[in-house]
PDB file of C-alpha atoms in Angstrom:
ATOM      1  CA  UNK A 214      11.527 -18.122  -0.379  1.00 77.00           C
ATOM      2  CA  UNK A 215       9.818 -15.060  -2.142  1.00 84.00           C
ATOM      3  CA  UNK A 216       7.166 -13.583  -1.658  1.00 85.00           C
ATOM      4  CA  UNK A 217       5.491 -10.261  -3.700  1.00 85.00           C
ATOM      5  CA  UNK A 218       2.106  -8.732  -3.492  1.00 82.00           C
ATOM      6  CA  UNK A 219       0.617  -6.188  -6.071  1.00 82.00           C
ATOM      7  CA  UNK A 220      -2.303  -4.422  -5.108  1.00 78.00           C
ATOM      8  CA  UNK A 221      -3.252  -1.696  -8.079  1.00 85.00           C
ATOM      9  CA  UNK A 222      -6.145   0.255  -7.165  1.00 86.00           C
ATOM     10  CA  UNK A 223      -8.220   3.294  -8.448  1.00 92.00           C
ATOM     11  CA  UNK A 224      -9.621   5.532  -5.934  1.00 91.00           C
ATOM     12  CA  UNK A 225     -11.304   8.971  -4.943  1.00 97.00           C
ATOM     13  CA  UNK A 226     -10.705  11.343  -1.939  1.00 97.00           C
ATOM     14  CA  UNK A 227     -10.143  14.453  -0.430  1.00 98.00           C
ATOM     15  CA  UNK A 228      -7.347  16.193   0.662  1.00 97.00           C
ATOM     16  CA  UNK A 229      -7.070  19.650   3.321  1.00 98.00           C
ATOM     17  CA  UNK A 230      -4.118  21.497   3.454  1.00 98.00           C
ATOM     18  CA  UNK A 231      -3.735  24.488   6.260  1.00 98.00           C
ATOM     19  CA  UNK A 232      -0.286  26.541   6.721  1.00 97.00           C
ATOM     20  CA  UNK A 233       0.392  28.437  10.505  1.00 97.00           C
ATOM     21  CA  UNK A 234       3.675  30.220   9.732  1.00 96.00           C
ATOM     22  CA  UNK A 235       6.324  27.900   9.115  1.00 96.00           C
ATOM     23  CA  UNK A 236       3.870  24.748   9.911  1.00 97.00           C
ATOM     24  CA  UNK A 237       1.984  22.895   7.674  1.00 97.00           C
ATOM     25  CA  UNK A 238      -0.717  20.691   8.283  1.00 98.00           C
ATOM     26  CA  UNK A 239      -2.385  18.297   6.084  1.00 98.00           C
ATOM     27  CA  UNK A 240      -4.785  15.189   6.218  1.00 98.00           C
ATOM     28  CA  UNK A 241      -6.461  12.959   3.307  1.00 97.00           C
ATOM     29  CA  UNK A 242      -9.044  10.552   3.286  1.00 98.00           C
ATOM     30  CA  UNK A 243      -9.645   8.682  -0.023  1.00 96.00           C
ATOM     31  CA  UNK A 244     -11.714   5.045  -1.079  1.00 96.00           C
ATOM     32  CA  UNK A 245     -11.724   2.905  -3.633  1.00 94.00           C
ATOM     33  CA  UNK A 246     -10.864  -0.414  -4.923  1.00 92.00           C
ATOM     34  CA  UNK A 247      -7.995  -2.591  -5.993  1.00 86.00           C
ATOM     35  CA  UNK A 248      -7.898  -3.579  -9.824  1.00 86.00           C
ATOM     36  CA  UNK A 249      -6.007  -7.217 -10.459  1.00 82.00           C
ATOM     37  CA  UNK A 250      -4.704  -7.551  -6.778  1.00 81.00           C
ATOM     38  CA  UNK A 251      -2.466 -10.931  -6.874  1.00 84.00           C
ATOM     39  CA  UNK A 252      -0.025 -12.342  -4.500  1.00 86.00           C
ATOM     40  CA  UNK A 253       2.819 -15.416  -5.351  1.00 88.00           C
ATOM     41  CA  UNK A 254       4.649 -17.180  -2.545  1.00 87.00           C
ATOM     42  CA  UNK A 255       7.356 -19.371  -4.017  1.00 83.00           C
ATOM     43  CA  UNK A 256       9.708 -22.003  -1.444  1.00 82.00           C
ATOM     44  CA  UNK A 257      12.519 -22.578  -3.661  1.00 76.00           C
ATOM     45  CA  UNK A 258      13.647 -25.521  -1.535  1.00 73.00           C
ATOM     46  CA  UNK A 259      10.674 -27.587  -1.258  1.00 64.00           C
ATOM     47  CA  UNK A 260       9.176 -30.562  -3.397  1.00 60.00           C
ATOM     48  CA  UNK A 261      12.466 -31.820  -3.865  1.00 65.00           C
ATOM     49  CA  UNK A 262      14.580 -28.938  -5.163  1.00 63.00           C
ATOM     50  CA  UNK A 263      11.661 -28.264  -8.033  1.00 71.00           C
ATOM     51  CA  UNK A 264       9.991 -25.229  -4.858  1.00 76.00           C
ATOM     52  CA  UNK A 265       6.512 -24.912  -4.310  1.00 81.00           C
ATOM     53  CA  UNK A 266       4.468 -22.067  -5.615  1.00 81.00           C
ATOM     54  CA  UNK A 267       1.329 -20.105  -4.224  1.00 84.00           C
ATOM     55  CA  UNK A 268      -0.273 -18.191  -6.670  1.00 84.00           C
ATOM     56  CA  UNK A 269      -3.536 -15.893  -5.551  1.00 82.00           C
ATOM     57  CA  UNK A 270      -5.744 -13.592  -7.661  1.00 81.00           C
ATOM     58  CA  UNK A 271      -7.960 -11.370  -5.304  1.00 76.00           C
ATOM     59  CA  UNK A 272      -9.907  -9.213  -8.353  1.00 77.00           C
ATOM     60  CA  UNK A 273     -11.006  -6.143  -6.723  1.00 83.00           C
ATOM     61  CA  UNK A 274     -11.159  -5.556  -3.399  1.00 84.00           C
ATOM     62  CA  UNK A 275     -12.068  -2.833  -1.436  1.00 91.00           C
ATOM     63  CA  UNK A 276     -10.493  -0.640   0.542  1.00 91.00           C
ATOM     64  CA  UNK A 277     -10.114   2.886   2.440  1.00 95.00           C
ATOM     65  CA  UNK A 278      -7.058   4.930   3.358  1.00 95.00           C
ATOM     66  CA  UNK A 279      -6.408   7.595   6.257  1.00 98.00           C
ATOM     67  CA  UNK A 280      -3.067  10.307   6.330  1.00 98.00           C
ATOM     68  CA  UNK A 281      -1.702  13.265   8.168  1.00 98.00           C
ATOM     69  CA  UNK A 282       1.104  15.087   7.173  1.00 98.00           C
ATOM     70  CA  UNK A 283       2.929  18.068   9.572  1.00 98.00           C
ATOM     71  CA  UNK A 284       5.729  19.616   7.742  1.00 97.00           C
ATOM     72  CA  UNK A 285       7.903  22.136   8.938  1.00 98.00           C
ATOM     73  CA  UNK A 286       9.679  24.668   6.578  1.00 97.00           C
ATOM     74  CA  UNK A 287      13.172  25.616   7.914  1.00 96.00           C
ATOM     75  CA  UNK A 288      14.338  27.782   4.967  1.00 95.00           C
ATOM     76  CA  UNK A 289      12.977  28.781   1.634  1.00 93.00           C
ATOM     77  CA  UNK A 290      14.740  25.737  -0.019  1.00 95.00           C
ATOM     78  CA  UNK A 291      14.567  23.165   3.303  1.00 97.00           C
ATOM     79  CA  UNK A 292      11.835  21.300   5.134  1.00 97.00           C
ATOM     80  CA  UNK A 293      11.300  18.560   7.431  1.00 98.00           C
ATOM     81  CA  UNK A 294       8.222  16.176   7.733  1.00 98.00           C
ATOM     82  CA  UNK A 295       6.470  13.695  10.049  1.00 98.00           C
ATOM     83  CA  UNK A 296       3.499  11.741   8.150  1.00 98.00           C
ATOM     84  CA  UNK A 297       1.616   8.500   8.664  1.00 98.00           C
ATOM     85  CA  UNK A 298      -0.912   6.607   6.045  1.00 97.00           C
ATOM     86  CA  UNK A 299      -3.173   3.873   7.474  1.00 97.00           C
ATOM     87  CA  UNK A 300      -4.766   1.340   4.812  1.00 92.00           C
ATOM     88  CA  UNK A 301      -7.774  -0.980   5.464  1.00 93.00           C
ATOM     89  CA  UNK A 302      -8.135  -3.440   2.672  1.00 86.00           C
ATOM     90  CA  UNK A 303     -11.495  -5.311   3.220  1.00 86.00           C
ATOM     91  CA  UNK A 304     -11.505  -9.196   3.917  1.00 72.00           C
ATOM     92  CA  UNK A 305     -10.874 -10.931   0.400  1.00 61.00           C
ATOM     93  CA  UNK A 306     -10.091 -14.770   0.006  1.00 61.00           C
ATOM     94  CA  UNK A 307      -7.496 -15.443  -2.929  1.00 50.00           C
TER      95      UNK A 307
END
């Protein structure tokens, strides 16, 4: 089995950026929509050895995105980072 998902999207946001020392500290917020999302599921082994494909077209679909960034700079050529990105892609059926 295989299965892919492609979710292109165009979106807009804002991004803020604030340095203490060797910290930095950053968080974005952007929204916007996919453009052609799709998704195929293919069982190779099913249907007697001819597999099964699942093929979904979701169009555009919605969606908002949340980040924070904290990146430490331990010399001029060397830093370390922690970041997270939550997604939230609004209820679509395929």
């Amino acid at each position: 089995m295989d299965y892919e998902q492609r979710y292109f999207g165009l979106f807009l946001g804002a991004k803020a950026t604030t340095t203490l020392g060797n910290l930095t500290l950053s968080g974005l917020l952007r929204s916007g929509f996919t453009v052609d999302a799709s998704a195929v599921d293919h069982h190779w082994l099913r249907e007697e050895g001819r597999g099964l494909r699942f093929e979904d077209d979701f169009f555009t679909v919605p969606f908002i995105s949340a980040g924070a960034k904290i990146d430490y700079q331990m010399t001029d050529r060397a830093s370390v980072f922690l970041a997270g990105n939550v997604d939230k892609y609004f209820r679509n059926k395929g």
